[in-house]
PDB file of C-alpha atoms in Angstrom:
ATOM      1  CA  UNK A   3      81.886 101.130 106.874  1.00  0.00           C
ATOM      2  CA  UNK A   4      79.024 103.779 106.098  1.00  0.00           C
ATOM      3  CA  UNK A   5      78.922 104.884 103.109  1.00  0.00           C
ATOM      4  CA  UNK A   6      76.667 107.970 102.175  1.00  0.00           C
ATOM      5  CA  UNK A   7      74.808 108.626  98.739  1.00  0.00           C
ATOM      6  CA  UNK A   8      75.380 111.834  96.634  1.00  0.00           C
ATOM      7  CA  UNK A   9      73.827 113.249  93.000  1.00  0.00           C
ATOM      8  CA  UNK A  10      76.529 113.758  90.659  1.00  0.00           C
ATOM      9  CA  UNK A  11      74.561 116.507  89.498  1.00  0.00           C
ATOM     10  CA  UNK A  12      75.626 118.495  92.431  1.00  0.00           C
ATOM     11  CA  UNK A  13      79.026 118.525  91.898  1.00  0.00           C
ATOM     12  CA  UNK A  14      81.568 119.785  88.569  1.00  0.00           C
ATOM     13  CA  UNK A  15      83.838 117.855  87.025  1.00  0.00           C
ATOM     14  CA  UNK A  16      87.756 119.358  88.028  1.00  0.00           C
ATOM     15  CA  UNK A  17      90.106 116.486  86.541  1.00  0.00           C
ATOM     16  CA  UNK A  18      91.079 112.727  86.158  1.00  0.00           C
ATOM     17  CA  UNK A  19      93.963 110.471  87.383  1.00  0.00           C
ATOM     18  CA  UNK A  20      94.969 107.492  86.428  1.00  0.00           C
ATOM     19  CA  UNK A  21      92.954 105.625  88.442  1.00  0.00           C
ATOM     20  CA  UNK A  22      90.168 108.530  89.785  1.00  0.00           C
ATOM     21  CA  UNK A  23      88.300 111.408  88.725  1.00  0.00           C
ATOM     22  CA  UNK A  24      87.667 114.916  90.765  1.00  0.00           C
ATOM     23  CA  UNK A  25      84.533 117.205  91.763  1.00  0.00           C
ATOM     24  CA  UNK A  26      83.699 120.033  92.639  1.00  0.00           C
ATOM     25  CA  UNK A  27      80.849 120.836  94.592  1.00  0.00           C
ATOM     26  CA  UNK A  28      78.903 123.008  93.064  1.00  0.00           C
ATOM     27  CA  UNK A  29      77.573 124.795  96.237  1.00  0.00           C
ATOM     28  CA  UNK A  30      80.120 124.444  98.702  1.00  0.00           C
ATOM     29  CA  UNK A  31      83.574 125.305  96.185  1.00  0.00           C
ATOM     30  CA  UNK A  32      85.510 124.024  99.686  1.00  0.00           C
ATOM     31  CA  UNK A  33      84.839 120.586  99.489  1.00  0.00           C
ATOM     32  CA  UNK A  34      86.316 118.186  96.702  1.00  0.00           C
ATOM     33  CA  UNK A  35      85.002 114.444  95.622  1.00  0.00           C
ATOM     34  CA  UNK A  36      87.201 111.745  94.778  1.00  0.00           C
ATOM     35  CA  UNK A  37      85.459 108.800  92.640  1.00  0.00           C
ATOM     36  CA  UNK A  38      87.333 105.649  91.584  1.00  0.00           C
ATOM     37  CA  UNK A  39      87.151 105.447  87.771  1.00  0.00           C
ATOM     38  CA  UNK A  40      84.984 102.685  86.804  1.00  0.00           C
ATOM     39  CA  UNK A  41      86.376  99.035  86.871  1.00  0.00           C
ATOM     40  CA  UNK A  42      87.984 100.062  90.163  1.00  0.00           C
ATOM     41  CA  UNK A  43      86.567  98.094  92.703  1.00  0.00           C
ATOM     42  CA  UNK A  44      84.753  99.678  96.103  1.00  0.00           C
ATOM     43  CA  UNK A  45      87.669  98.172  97.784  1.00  0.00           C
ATOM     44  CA  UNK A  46      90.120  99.801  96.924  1.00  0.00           C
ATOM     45  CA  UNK A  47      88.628 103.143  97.554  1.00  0.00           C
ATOM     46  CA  UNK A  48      87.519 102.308 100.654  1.00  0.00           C
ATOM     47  CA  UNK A  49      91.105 101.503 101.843  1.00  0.00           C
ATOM     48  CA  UNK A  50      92.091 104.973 100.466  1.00  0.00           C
ATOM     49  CA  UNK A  51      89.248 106.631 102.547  1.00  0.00           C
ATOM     50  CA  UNK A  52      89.947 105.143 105.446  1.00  0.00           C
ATOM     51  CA  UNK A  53      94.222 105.592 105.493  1.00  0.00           C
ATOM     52  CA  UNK A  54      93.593 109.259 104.175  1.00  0.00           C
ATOM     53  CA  UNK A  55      91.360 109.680 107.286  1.00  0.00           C
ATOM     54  CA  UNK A  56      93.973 108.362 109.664  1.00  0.00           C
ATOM     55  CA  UNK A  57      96.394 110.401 108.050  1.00  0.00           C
ATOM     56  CA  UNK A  58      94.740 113.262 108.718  1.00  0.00           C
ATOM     57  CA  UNK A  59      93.371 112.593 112.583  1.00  0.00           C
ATOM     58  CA  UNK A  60      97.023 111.482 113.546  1.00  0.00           C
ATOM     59  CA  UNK A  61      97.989 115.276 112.417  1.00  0.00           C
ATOM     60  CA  UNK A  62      99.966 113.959 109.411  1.00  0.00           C
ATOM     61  CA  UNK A  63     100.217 116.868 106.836  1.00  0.00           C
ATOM     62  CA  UNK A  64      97.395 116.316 104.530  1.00  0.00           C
ATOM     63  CA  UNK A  65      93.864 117.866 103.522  1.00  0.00           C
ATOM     64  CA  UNK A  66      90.831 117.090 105.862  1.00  0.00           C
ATOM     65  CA  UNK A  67      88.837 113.876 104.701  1.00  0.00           C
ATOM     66  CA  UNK A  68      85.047 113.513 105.009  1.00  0.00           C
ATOM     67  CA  UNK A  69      82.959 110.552 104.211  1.00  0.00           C
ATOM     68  CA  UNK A  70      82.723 107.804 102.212  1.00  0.00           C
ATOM     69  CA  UNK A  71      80.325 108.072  99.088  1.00  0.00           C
ATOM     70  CA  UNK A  72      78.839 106.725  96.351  1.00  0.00           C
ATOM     71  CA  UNK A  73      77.255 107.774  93.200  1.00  0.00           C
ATOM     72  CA  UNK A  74      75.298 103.898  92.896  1.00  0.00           C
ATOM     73  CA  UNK A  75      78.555 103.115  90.877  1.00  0.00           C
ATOM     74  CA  UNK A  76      81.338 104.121  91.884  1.00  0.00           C
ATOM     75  CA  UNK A  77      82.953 104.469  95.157  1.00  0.00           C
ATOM     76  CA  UNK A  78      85.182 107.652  96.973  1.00  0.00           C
ATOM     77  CA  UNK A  79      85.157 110.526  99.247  1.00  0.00           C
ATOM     78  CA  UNK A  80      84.871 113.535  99.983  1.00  0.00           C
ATOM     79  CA  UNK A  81      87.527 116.163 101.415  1.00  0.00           C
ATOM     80  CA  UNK A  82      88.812 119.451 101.558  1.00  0.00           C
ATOM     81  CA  UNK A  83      89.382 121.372  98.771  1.00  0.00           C
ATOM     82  CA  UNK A  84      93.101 123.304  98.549  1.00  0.00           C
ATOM     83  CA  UNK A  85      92.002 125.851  96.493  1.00  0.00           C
ATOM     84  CA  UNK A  86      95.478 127.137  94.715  1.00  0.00           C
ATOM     85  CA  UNK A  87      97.380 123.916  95.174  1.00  0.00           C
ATOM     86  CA  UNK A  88      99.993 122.754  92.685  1.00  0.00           C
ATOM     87  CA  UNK A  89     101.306 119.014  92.732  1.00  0.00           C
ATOM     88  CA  UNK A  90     105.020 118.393  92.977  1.00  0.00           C
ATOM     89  CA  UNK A  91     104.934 116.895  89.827  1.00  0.00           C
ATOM     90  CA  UNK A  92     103.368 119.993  88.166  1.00  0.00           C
ATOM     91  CA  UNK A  93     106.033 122.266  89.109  1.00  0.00           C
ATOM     92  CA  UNK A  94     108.170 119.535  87.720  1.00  0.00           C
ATOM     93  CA  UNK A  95     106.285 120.235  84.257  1.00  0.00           C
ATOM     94  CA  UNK A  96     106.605 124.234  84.398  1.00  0.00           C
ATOM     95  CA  UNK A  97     110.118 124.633  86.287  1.00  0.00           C
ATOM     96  CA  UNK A  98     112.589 122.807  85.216  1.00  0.00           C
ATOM     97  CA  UNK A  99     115.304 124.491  86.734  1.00  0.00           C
ATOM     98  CA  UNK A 100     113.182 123.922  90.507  1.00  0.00           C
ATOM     99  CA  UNK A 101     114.112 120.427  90.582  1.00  0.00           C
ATOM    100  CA  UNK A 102     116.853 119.943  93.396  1.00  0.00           C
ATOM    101  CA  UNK A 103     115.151 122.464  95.321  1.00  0.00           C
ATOM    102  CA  UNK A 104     111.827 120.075  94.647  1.00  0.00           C
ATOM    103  CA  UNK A 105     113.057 116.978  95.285  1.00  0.00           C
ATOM    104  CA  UNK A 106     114.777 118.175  98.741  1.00  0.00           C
ATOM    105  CA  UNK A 107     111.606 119.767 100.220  1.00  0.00           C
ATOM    106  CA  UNK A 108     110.006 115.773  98.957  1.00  0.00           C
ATOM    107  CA  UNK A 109     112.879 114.145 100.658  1.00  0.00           C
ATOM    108  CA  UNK A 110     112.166 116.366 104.072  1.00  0.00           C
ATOM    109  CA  UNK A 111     108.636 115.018 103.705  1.00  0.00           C
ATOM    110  CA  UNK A 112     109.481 111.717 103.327  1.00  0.00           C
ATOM    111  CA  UNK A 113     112.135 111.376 106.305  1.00  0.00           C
ATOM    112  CA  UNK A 114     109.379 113.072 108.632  1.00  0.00           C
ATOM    113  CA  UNK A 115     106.417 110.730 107.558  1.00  0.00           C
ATOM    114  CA  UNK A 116     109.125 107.653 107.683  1.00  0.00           C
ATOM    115  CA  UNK A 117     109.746 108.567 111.212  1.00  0.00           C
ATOM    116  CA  UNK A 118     106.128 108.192 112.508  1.00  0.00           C
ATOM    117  CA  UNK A 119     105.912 104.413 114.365  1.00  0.00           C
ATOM    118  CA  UNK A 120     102.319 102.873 113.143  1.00  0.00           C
ATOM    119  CA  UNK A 121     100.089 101.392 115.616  1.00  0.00           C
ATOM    120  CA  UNK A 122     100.600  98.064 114.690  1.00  0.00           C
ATOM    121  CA  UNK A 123      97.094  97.214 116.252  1.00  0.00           C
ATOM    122  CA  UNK A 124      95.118  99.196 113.681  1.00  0.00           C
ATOM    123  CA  UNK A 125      97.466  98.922 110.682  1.00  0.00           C
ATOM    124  CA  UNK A 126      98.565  96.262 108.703  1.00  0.00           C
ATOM    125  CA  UNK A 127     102.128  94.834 107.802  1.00  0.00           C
ATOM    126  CA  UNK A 128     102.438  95.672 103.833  1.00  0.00           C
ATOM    127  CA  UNK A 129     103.924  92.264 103.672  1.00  0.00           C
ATOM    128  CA  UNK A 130     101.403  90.108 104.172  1.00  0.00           C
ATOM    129  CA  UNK A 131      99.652  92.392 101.537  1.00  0.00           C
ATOM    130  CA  UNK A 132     102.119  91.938  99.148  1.00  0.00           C
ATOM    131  CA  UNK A 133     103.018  88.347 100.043  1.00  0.00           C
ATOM    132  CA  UNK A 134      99.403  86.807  99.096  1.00  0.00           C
ATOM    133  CA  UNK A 135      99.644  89.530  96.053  1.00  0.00           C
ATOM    134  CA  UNK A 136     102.749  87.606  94.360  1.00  0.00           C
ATOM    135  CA  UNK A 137     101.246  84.577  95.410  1.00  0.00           C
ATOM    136  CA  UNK A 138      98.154  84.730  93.317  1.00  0.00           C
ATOM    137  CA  UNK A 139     101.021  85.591  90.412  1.00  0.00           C
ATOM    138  CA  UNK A 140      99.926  83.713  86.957  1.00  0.00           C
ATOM    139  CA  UNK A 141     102.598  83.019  83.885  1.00  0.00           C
ATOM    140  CA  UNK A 142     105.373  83.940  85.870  1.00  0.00           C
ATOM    141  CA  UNK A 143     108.308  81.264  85.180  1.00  0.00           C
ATOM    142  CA  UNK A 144     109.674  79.376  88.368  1.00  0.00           C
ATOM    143  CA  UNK A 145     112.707  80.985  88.360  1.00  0.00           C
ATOM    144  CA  UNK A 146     111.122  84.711  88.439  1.00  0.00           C
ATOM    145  CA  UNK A 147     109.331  83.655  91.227  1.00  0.00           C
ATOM    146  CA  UNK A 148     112.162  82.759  93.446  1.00  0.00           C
ATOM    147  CA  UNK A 149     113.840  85.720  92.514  1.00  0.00           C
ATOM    148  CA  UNK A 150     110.990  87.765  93.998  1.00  0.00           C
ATOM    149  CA  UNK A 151     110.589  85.572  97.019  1.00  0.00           C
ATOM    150  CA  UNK A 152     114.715  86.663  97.668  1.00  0.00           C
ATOM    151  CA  UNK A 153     113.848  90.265  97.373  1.00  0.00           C
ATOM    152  CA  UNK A 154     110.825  89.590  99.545  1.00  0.00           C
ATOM    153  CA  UNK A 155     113.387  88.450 101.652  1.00  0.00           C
ATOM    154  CA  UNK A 156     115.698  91.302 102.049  1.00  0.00           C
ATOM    155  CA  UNK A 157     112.401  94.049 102.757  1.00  0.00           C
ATOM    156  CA  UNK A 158     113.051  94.671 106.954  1.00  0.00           C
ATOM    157  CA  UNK A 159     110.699  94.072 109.480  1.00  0.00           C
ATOM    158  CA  UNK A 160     109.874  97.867 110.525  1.00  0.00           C
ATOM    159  CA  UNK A 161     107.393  99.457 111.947  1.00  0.00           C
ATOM    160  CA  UNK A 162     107.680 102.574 109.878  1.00  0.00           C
ATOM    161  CA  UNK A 163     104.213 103.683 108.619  1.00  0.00           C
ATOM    162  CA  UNK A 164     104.438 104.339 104.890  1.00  0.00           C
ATOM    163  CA  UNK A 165     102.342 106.237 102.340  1.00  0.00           C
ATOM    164  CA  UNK A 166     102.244 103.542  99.580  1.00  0.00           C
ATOM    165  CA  UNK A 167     102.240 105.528  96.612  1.00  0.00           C
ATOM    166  CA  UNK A 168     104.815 108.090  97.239  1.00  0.00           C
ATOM    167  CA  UNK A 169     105.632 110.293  94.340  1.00  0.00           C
ATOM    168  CA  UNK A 170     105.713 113.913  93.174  1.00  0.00           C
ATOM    169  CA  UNK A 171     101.937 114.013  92.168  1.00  0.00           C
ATOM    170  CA  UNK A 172     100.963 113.077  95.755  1.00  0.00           C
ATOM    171  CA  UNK A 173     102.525 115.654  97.527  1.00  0.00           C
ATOM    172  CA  UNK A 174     100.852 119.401  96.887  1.00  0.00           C
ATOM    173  CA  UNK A 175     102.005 122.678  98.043  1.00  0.00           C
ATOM    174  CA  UNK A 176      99.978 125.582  98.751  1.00  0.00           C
ATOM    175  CA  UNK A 177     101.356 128.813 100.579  1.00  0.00           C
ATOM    176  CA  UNK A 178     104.369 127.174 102.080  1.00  0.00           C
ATOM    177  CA  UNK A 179     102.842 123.777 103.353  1.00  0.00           C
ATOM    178  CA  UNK A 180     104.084 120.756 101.340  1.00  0.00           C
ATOM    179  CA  UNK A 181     100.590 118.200 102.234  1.00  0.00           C
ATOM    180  CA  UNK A 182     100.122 114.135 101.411  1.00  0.00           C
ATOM    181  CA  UNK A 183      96.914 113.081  99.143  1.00  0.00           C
ATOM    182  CA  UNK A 184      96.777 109.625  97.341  1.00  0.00           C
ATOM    183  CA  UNK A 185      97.448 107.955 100.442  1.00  0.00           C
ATOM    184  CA  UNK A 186      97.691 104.309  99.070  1.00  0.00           C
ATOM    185  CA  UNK A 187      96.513 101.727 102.507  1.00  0.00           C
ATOM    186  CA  UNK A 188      96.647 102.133 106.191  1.00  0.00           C
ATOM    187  CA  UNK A 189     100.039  99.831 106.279  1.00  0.00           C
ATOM    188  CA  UNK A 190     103.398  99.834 107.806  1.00  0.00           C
ATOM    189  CA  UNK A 191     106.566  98.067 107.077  1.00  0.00           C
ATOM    190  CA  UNK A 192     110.346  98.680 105.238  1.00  0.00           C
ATOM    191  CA  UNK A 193     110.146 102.196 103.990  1.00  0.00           C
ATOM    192  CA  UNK A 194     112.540 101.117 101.322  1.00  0.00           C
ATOM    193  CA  UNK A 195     108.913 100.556  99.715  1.00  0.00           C
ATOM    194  CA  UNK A 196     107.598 104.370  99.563  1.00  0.00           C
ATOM    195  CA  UNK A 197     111.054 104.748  98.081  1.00  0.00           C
ATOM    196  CA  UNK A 198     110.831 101.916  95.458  1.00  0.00           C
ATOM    197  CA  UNK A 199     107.748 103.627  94.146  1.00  0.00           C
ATOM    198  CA  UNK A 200     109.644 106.729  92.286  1.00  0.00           C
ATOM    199  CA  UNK A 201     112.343 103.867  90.996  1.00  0.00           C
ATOM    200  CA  UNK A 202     109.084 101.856  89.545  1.00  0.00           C
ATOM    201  CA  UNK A 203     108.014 105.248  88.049  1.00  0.00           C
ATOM    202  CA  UNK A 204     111.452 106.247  86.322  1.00  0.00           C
ATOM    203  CA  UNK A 205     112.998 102.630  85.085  1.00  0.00           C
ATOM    204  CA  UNK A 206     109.975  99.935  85.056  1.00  0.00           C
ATOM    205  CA  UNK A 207     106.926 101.773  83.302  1.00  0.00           C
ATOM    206  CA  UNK A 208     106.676 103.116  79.821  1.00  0.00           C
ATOM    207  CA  UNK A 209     107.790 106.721  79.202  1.00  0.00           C
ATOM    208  CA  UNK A 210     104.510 107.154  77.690  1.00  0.00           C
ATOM    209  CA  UNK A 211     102.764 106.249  80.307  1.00  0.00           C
ATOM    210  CA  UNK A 212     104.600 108.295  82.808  1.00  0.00           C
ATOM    211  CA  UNK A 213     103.993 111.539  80.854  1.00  0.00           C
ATOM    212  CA  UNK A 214     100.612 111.264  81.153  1.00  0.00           C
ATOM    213  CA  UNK A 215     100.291 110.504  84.594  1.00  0.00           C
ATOM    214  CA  UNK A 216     102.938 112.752  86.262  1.00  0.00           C
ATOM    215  CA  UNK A 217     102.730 115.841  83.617  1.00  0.00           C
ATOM    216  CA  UNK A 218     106.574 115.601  83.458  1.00  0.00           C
ATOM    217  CA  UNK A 219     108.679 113.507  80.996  1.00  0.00           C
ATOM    218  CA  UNK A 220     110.594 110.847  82.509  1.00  0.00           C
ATOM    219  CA  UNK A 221     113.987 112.168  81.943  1.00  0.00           C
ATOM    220  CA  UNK A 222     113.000 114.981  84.853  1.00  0.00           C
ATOM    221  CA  UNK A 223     111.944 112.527  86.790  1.00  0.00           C
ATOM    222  CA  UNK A 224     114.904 110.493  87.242  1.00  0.00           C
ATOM    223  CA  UNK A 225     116.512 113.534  87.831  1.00  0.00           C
ATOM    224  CA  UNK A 226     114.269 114.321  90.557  1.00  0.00           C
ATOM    225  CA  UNK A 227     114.180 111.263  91.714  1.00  0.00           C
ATOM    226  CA  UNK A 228     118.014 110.905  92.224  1.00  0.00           C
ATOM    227  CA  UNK A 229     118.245 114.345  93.744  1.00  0.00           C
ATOM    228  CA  UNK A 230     115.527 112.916  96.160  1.00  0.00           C
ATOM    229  CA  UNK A 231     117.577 109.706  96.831  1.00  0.00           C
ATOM    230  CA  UNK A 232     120.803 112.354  97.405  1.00  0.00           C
ATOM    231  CA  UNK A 233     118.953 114.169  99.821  1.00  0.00           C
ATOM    232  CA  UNK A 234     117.045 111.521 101.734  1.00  0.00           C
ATOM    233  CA  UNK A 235     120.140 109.000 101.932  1.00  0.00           C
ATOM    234  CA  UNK A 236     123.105 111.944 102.651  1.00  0.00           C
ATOM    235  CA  UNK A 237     126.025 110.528 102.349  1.00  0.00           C
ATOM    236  CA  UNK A 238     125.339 107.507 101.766  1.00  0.00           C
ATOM    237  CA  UNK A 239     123.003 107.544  99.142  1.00  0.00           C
ATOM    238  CA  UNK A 240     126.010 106.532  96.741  1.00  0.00           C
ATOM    239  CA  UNK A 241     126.327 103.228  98.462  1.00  0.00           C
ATOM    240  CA  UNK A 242     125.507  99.712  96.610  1.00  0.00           C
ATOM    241  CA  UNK A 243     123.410  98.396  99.284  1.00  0.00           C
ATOM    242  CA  UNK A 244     120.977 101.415  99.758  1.00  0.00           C
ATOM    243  CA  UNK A 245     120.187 100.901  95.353  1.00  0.00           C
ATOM    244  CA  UNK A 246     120.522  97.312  95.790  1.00  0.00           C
ATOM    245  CA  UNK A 247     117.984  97.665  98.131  1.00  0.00           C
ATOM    246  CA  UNK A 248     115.786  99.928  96.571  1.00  0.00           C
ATOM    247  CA  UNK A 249     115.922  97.626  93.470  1.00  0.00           C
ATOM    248  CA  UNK A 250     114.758  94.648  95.640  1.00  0.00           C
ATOM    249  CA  UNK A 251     112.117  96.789  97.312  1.00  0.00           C
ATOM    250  CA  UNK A 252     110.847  97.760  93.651  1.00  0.00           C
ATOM    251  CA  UNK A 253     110.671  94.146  92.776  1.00  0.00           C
ATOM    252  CA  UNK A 254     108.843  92.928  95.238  1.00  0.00           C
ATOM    253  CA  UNK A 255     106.167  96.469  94.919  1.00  0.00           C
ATOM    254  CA  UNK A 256     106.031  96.060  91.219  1.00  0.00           C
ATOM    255  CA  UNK A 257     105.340  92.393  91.517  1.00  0.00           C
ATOM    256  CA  UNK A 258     102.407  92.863  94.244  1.00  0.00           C
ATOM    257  CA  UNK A 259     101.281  95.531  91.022  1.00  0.00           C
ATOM    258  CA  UNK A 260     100.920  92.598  88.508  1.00  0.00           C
ATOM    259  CA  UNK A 261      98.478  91.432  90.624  1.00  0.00           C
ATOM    260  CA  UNK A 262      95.507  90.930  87.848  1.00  0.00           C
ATOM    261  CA  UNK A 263      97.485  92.525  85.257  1.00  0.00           C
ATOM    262  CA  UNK A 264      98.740  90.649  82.556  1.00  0.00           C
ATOM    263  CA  UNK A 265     100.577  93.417  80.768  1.00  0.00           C
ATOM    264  CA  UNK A 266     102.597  94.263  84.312  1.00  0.00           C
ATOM    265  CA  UNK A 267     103.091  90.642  84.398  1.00  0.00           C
ATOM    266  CA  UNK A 268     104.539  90.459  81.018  1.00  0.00           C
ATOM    267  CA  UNK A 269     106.884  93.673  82.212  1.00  0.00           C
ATOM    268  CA  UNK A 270     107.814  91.634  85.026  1.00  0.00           C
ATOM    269  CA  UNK A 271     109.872  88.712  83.527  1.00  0.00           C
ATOM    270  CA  UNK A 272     112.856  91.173  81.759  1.00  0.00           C
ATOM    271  CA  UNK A 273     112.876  93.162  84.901  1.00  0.00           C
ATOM    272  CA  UNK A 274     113.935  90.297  87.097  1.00  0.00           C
ATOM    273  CA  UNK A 275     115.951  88.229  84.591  1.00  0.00           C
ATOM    274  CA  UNK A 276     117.668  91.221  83.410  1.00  0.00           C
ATOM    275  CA  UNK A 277     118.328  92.833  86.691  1.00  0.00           C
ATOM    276  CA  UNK A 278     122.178  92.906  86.724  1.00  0.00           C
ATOM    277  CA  UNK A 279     121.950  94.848  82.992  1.00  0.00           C
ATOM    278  CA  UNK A 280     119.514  96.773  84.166  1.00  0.00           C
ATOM    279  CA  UNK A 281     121.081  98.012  87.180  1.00  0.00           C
ATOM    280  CA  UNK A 282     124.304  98.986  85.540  1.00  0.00           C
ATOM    281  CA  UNK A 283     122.123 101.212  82.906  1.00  0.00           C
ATOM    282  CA  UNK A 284     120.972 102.262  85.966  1.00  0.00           C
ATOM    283  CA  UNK A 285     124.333 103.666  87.378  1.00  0.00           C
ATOM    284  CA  UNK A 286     124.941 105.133  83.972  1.00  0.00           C
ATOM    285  CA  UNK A 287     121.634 107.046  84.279  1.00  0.00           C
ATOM    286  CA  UNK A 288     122.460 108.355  87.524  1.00  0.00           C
ATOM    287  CA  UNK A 289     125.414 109.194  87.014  1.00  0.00           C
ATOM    288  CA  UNK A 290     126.391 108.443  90.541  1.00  0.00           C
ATOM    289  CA  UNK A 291     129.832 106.849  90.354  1.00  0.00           C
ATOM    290  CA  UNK A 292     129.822 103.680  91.748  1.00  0.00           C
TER     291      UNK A 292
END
């Protein structure tokens, strides 16, 4: 893949992500860059490049992507800029009374993108991804293990093409268009997966750490989160098998995120051997009667 050189000293700093930090360029206020922070390998961002890209030439909603760069460090793009934008998750932090509203516009999103078939001959199955992922697992006990190889077990073989990091930060709205960014990897598969991302977000990471990534506290985001299950599910979103499902989904995702990281690793062991706790604090939470 080409990758072109810029001068940091062209564009302005805008603001930082968890795992990337915005420009501005500083004289064309249209275009944005995207760096991965550093530590963050060229990989990574490369994968992000190119699914964004796809996104955008298969007429998905989402900003216009440009090329691949590199400052001689780090690795990104660049893209259009949405001058005006606001993240779902941001008018999560300033309304809180805009949540059901919020969460069914996401949901709307979410059905449309999860109805788009991937051509299987340019994308890859998320599986396999995530199946050499937990493999390369370390100080996981036996028994964890097989319970993640069941979950593994339960994702369906679907052709669905999935965002990979779906949650109210990567979805922006700007004068009535709701558009992607953040796509995670050009991949298909169960889109119980996209879904197990916001259930990752509100019961497996540290409130802390979800402040300070999605701008709201995590209390609004499970309620968010279960309007978006109401209104993506209908009526069957109560059901035991669509949460049992999503639990299994978020499992196997969370698992494929302990990947080379010892402290999601250490997160991981509770969350399997406590599962059955865990998902009746779960119904509690909700609130949704089963």
């Amino acid at each position: 893949m080409e990758v072109s050189r810029i001068n940091l000293n062209d564009w302005e700093y805008y603001g930082e992500g968890g795992s990337s930090t915005s420009y501005i360029n500083k004289l064309d206020g249209d275009i944005v860059l995207k760096l991965n922070n550093k530590g963050n390998p060229a990989e990574s961002a490369g994968k992000e490049y190119m699914a964004s890209k796809a996104f955008f030439e298969m007429g998905l909603p989402c900003p216009a992507i440009y090329d691949f760069v590199t400052d001689g460090e780090r690795f990104g793009y660049t893209g259009q800029r949405i001058k005006g934008k606001l993240s779902f998750a941001r008018i999560l932090s300033q309304e809180p009374d805009n949540v059901e509203c919020l969460a069914q516009r996401f949901a709307r999103q979410a059905l449309d993108l999860h109805r788009v078939l991937a051509d299987v001959t340019k994308m890859t199955d998320v599986r396999e991804i995530f199946l050499e992922k937990i493999g390369r697992l370390q100080n996981v006990p036996d028994d964890v293990k097989e319970a993640v190889k069941k979950c593994f077990s339960s994702l369906v073989d679907a052709k669905t093409i999935l965002h990979g990091d779906m949650n109210p930060g990567n979805l922006i709205t700007f004068e009535g268009r709701d558009l992607w960014i953040g796509v995670n990897e050009l991949t298909y598969g169960d889109p119980f997966l996209d879904i197990a991302t916001m259930h990752i977000i509100c019961y497996f990471l540290p409130g802390k750490t979800v402040s300070h990534l999605y701008h709201a506290d995590q209390g609004r985001l499970r309620s968010f989160y279960k309007a978006f299950v109401k209104a993506y599910f209908a009526e069957k979103w109560e059901s035991e098998e669509i949460w049992s499902h999503i639990h299994d989904a978020a499992i196997v995702k969370f698992s494929a995120m302990a990947d080379g990281k010892p402290e999601y690793q250490s997160l991981l062991v509770p969350l399997v051997r406590g599962r059955k706790f865990r998902f009746m604090i779960r119904r509690l939470l909700l609130g949704s009667g089963l």
